[in-house]
PDB file of C-alpha atoms in Angstrom:
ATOM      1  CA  UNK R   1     -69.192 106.789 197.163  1.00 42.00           C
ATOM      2  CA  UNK R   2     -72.505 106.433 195.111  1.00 48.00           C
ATOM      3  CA  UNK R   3     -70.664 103.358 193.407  1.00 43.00           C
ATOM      4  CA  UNK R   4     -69.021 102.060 196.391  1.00 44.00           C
ATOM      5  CA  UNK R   5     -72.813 101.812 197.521  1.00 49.00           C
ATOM      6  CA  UNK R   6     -74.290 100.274 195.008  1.00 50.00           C
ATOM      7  CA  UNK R   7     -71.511  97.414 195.059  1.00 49.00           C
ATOM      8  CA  UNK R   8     -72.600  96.984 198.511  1.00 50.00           C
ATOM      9  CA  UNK R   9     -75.894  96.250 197.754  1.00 56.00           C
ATOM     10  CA  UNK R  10     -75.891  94.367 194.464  1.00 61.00           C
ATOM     11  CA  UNK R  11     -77.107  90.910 194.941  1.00 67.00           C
ATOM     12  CA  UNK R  12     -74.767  87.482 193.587  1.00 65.00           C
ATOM     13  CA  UNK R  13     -76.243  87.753 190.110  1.00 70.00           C
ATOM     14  CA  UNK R  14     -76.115  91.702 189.163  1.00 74.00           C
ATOM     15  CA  UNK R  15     -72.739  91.793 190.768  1.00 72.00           C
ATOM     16  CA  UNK R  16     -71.661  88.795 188.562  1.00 72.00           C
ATOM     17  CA  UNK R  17     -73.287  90.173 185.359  1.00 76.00           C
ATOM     18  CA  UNK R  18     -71.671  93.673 186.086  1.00 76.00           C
ATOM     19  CA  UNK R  19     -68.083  92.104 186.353  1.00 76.00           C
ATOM     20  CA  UNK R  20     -68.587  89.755 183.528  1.00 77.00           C
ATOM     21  CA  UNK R  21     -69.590  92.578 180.653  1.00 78.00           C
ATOM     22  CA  UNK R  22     -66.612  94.649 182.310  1.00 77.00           C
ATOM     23  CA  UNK R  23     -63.786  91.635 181.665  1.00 78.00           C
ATOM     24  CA  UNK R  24     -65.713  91.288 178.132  1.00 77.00           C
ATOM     25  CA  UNK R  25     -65.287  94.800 177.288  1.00 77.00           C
ATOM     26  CA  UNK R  26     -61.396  94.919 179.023  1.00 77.00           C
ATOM     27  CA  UNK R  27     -59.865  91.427 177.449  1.00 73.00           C
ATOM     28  CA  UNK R  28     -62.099  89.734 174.830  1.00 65.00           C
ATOM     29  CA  UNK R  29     -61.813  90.793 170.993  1.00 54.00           C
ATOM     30  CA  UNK R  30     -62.753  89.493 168.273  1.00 52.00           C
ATOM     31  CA  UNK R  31     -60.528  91.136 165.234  1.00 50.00           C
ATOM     32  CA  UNK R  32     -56.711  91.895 164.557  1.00 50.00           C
ATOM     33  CA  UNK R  33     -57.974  95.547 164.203  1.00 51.00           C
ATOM     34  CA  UNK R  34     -59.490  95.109 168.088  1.00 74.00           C
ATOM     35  CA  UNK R  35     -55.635  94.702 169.690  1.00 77.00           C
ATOM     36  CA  UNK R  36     -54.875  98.196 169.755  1.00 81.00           C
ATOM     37  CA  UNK R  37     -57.965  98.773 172.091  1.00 81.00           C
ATOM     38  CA  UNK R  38     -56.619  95.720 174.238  1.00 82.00           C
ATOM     39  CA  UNK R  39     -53.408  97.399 174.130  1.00 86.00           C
ATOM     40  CA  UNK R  40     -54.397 100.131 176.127  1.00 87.00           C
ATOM     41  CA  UNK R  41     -56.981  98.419 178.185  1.00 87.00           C
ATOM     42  CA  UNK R  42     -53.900  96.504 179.899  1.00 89.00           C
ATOM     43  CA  UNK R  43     -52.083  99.181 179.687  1.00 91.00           C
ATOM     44  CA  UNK R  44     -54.957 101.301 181.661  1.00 90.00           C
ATOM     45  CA  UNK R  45     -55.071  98.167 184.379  1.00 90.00           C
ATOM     46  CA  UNK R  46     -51.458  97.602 184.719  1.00 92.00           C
ATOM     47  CA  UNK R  47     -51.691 101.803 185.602  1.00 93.00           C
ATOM     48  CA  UNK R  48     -54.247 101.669 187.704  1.00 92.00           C
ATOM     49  CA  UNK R  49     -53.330  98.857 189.959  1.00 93.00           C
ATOM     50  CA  UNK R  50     -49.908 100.277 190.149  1.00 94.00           C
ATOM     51  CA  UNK R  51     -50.696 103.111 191.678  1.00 93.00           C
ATOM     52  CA  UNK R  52     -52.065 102.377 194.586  1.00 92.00           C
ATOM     53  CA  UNK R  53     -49.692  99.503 195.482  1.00 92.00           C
ATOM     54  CA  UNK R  54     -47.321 102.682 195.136  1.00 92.00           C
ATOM     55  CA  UNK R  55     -48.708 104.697 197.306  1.00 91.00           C
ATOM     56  CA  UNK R  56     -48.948 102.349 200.265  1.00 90.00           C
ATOM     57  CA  UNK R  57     -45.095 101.297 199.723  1.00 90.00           C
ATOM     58  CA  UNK R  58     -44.345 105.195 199.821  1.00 90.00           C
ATOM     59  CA  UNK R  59     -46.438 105.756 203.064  1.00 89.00           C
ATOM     60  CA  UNK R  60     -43.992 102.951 204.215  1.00 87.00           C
ATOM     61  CA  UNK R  61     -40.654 104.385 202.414  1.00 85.00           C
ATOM     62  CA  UNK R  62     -41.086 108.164 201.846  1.00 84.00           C
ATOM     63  CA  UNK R  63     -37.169 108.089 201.255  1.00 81.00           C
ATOM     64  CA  UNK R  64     -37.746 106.623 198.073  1.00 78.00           C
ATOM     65  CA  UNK R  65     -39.079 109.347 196.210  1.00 76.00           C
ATOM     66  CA  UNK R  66     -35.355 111.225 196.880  1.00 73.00           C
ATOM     67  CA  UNK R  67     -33.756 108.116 194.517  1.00 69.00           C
ATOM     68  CA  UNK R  68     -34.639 106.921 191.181  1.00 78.00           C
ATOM     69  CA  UNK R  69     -38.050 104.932 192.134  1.00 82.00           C
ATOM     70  CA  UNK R  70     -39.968 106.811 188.966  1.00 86.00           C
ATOM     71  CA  UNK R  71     -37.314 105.164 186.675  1.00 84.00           C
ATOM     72  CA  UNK R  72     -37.404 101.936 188.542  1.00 84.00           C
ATOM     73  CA  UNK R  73     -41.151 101.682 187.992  1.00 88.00           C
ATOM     74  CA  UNK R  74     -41.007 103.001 184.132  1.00 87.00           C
ATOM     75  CA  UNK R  75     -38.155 100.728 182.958  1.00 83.00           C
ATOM     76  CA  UNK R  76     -38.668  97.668 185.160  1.00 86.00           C
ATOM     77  CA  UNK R  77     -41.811  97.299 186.890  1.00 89.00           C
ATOM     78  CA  UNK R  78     -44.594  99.196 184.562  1.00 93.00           C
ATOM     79  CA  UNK R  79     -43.193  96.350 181.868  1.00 93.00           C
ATOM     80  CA  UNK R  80     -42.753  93.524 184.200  1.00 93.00           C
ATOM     81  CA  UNK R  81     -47.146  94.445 185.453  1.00 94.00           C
ATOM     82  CA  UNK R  82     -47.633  94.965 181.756  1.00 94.00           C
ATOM     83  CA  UNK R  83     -46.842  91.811 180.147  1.00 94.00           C
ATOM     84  CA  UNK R  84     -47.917  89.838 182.849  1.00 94.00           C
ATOM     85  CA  UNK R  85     -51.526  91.291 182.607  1.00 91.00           C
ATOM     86  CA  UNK R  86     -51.287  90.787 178.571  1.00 89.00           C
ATOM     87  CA  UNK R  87     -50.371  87.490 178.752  1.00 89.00           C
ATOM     88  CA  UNK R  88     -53.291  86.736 181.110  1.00 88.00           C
ATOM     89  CA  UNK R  89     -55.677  88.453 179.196  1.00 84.00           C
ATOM     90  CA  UNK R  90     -54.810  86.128 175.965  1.00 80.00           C
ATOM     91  CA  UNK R  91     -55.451  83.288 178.306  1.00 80.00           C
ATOM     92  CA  UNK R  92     -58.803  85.177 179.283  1.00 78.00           C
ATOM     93  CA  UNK R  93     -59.449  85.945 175.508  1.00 73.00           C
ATOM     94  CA  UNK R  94     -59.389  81.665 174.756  1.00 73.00           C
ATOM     95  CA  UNK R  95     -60.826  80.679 178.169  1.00 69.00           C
ATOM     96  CA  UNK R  96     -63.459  83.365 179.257  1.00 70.00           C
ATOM     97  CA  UNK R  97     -66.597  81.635 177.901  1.00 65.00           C
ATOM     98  CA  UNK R  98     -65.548  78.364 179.929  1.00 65.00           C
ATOM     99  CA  UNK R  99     -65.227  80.063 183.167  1.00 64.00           C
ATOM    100  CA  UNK R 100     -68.882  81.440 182.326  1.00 59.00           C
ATOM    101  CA  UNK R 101     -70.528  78.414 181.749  1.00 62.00           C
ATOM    102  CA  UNK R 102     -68.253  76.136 183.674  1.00 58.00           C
ATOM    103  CA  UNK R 103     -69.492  74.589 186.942  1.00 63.00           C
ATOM    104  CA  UNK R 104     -67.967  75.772 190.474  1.00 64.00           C
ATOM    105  CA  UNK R 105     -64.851  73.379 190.423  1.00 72.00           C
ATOM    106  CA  UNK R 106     -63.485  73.910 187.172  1.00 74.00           C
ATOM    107  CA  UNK R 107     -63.835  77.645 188.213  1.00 76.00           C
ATOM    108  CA  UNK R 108     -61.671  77.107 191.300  1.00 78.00           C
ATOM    109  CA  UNK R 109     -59.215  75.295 189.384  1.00 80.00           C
ATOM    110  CA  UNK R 110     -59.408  78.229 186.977  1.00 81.00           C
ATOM    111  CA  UNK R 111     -58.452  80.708 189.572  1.00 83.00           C
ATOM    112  CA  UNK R 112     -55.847  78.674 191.103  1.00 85.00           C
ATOM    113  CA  UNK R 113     -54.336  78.310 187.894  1.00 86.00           C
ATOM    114  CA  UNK R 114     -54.596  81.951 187.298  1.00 87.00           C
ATOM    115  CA  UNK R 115     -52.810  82.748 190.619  1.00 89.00           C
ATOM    116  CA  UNK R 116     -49.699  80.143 189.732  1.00 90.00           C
ATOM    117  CA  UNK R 117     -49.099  81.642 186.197  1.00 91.00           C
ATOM    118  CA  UNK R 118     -49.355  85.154 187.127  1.00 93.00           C
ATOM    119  CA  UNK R 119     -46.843  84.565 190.138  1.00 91.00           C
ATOM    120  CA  UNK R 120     -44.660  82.491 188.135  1.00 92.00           C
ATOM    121  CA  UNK R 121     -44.436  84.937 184.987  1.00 93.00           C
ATOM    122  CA  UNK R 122     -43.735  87.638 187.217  1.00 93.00           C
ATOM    123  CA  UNK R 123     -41.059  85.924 189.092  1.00 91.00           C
ATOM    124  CA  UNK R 124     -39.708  84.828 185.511  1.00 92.00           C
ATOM    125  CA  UNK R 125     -39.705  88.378 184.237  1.00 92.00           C
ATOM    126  CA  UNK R 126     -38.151  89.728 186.626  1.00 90.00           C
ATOM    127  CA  UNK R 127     -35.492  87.250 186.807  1.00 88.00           C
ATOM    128  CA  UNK R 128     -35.307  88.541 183.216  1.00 90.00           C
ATOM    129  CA  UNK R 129     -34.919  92.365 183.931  1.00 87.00           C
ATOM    130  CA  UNK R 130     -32.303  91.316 186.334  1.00 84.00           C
ATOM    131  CA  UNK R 131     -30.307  90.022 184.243  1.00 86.00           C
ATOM    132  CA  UNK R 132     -30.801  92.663 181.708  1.00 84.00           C
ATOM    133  CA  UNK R 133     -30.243  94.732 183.559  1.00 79.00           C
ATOM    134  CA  UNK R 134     -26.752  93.257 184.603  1.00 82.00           C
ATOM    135  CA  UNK R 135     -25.588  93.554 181.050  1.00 78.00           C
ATOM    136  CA  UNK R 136     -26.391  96.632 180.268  1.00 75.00           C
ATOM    137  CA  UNK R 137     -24.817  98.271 183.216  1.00 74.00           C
ATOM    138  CA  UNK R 138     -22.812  96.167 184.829  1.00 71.00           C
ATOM    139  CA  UNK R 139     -24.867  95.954 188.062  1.00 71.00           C
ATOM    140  CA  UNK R 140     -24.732  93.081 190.972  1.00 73.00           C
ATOM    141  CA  UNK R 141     -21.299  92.789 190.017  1.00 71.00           C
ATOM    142  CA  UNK R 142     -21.675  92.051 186.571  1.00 71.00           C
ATOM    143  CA  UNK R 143     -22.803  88.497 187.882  1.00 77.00           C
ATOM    144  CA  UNK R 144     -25.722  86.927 186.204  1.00 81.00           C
ATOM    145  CA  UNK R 145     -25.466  84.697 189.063  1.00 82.00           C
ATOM    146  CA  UNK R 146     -25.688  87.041 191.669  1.00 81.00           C
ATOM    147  CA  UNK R 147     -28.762  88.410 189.638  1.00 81.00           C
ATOM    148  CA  UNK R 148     -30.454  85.704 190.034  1.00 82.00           C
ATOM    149  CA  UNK R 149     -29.926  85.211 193.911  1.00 83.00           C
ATOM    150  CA  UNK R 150     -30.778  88.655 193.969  1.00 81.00           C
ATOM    151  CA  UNK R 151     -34.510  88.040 193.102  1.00 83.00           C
ATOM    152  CA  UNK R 152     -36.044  85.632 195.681  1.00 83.00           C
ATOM    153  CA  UNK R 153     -34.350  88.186 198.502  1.00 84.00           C
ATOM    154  CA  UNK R 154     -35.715  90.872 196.548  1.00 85.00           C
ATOM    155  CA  UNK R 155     -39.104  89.218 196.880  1.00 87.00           C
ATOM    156  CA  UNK R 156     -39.245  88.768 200.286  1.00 86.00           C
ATOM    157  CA  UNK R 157     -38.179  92.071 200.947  1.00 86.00           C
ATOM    158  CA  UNK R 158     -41.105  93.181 198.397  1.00 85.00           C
ATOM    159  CA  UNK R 159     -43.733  91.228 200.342  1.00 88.00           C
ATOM    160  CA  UNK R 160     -43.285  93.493 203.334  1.00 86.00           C
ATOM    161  CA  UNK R 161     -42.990  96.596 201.149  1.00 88.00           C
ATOM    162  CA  UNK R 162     -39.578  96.838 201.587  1.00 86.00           C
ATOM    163  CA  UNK R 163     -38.982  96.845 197.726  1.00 86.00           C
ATOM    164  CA  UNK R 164     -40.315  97.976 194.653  1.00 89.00           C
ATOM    165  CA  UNK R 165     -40.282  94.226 193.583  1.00 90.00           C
ATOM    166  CA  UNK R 166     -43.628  93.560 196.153  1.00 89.00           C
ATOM    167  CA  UNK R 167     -45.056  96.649 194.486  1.00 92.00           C
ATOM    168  CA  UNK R 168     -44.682  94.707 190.924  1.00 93.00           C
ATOM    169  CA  UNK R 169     -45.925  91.449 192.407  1.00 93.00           C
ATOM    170  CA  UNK R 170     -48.529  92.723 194.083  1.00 94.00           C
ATOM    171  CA  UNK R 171     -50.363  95.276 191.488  1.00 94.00           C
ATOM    172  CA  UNK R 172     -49.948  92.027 189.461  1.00 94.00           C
ATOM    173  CA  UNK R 173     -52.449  90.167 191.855  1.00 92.00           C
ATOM    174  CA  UNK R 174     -54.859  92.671 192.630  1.00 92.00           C
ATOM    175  CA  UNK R 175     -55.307  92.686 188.125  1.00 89.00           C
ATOM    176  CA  UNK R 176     -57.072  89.631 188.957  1.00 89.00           C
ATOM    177  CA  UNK R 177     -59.382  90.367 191.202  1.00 88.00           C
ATOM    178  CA  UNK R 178     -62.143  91.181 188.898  1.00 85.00           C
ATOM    179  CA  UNK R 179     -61.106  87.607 187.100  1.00 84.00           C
ATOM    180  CA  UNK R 180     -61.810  86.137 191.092  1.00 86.00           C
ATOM    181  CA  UNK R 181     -64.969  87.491 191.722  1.00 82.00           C
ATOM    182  CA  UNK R 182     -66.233  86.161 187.914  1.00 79.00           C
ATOM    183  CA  UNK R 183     -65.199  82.327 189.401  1.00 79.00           C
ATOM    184  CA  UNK R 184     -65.674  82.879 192.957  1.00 80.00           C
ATOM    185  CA  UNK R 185     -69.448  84.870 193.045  1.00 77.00           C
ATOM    186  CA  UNK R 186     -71.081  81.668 191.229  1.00 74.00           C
ATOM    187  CA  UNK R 187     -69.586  79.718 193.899  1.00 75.00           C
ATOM    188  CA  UNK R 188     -70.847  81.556 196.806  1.00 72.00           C
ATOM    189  CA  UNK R 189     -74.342  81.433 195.254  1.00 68.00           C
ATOM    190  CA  UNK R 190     -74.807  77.592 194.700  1.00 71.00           C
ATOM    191  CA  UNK R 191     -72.170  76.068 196.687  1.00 71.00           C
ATOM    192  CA  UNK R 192     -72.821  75.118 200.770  1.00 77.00           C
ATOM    193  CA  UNK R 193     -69.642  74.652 201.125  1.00 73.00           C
ATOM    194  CA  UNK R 194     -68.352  78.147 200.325  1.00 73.00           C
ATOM    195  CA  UNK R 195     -71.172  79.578 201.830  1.00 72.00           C
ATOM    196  CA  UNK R 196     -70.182  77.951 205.056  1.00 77.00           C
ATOM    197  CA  UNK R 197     -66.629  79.501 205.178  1.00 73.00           C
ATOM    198  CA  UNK R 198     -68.011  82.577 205.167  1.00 73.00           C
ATOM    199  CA  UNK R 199     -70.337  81.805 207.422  1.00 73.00           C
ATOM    200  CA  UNK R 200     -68.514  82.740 210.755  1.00 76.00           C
ATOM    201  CA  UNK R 201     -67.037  86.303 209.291  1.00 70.00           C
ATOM    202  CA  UNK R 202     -71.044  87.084 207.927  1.00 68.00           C
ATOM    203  CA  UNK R 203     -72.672  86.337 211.812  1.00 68.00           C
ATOM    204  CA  UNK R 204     -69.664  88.468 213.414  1.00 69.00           C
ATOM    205  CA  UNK R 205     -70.041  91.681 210.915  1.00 68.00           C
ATOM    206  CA  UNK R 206     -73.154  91.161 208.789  1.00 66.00           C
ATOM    207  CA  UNK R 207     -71.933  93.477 205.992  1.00 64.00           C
ATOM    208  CA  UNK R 208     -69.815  90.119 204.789  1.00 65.00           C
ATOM    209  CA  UNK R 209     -73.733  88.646 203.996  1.00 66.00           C
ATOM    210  CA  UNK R 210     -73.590  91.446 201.109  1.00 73.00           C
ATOM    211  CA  UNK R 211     -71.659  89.315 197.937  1.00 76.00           C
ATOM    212  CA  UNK R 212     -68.994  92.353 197.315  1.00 76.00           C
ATOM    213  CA  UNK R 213     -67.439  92.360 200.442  1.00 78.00           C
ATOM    214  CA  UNK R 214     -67.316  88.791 200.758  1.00 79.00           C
ATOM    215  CA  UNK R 215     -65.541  88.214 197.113  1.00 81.00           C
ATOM    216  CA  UNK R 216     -63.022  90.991 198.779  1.00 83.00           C
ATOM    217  CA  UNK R 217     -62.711  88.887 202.211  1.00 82.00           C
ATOM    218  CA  UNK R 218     -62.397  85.765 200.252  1.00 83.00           C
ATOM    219  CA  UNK R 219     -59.432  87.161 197.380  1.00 88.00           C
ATOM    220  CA  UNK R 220     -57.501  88.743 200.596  1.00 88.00           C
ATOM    221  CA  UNK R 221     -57.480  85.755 202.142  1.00 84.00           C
ATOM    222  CA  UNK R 222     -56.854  83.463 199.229  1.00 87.00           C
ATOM    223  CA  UNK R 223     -53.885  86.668 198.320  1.00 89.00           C
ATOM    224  CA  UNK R 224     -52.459  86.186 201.392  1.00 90.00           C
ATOM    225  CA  UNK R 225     -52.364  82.416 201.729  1.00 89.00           C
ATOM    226  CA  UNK R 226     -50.602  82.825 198.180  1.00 88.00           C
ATOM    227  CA  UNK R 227     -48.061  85.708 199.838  1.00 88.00           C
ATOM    228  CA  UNK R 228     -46.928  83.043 202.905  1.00 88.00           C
ATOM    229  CA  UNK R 229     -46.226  80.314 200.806  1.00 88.00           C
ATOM    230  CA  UNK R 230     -44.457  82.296 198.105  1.00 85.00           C
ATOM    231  CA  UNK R 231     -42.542  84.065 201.341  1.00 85.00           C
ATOM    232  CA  UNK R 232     -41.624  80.942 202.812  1.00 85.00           C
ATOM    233  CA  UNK R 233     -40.777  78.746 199.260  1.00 81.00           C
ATOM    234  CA  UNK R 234     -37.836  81.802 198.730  1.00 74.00           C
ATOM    235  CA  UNK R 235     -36.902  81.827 201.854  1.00 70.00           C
ATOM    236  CA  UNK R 236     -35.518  78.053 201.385  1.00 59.00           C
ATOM    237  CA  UNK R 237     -33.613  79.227 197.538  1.00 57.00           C
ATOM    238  CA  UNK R 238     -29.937  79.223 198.063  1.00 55.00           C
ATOM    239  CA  UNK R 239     -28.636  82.876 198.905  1.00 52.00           C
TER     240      UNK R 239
END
């Protein structure tokens, strides 16, 4: 709770200096002898925002602990999280000075782009362990066809947390939240603009004025603007 506070009360440019050493620490290194250490920093995020995209899909699905979810989330999803937040974090390794020293645009652009690749490689990889998956034991009729219609319904099932596949997709977007709040908190600070959409949810509950909870009202509803047009763009894929 002491944290939680503290967050809460951090102003634009302690909160921003605070995430930015933490990303340094997490993705950037500077020596072949460093990528064991990165290893297990991913490793360590891809964990941690597992778990609690887990626990809400089991509050919704208790059944699922009496079938083989554990082995689901070790052989498929822990992986599919996994690479997804390595590849990102090379990306982060090349571009992290930029989005420090980059004015607000570029850092929207930055995000955006962030969002896209991490939906699209985890789309892609699961595609991927689909089909794998089909060859190894014969599964969705030994189709590779039907594999691949499998995934978009397998998708929108996941975004209501009705499969293990929304679980994957979304621990994979809350591993960039800290990534957010290093483009978005600069933004808030210097730009009217931004300032102004957050205007109307800061006079109804003033605890949005405080820059934590506003990065978090501002990635939920960027998250979930991302979530209906995903939802919608598999819902028109052949079936």
């Amino acid at each position: 709770m002491a944290l939680f506070s503290r967050l809460l009360t951090f102003d634009e440019a302690t909160l921003y200096r605070t995430v930015r050493n933490g990303l340094l620490r997490l993705y950037v290194h500077g020596a072949p002898t460093a990528w064991p250490r990165l290893l297990r920093n991913i490793a360590l995020v891809s964990a941690g925002t597992l778990l609690p995209c887990l626990t809400i899909f089991l509050l919704r699905r208790p059944s699922a602990l009496q079938g083989a979810m554990w082995t689901q989330v070790a052989l498929h999803g822990f992986p599919v999280v996994f690479l997804v937040n390595l590849a990102m974090a090379r990306v982060y390794t090349r571009h992290l000075d930029g989005l420090l020293s980059s004015s607000a645009p570029h850092n929207l652009f930055f995000l955006l782009g962030d969002a896209a690749a991490r939906l699209a490689l985890t789309i892609l990889l699961t595609s991927l362990s689909f089909l794998l998956w089909t060859a190894l034991t014969g599964a969705f009729a030994g189709s590779p066809a039907s594999a691949l219609k499998a995934v978009g319904g397998s998708f929108r099932f996941g975004i209501r947390f009705e499969s293990l596949t929304g679980v994957y997709l979304y621990a994979v977007g809350l591993g960039a939240f800290p990534v957010f709040a290093l483009g978005f908190l600069p933004t808030l600070a210097t730009q009217r603009w931004c300032q102004a959409l957050i205007a109307p949810a800061a006079y109804l509950l003033p605890m949005f004025h405080r820059p934590a909870i506003a990065c978090a009202l501002a990635f939920g509803v960027v998250s979930t603007i991302v979530l209906a047009i995903t939802y919608t763009g598999l819902g028109l894929l052949p079936s």
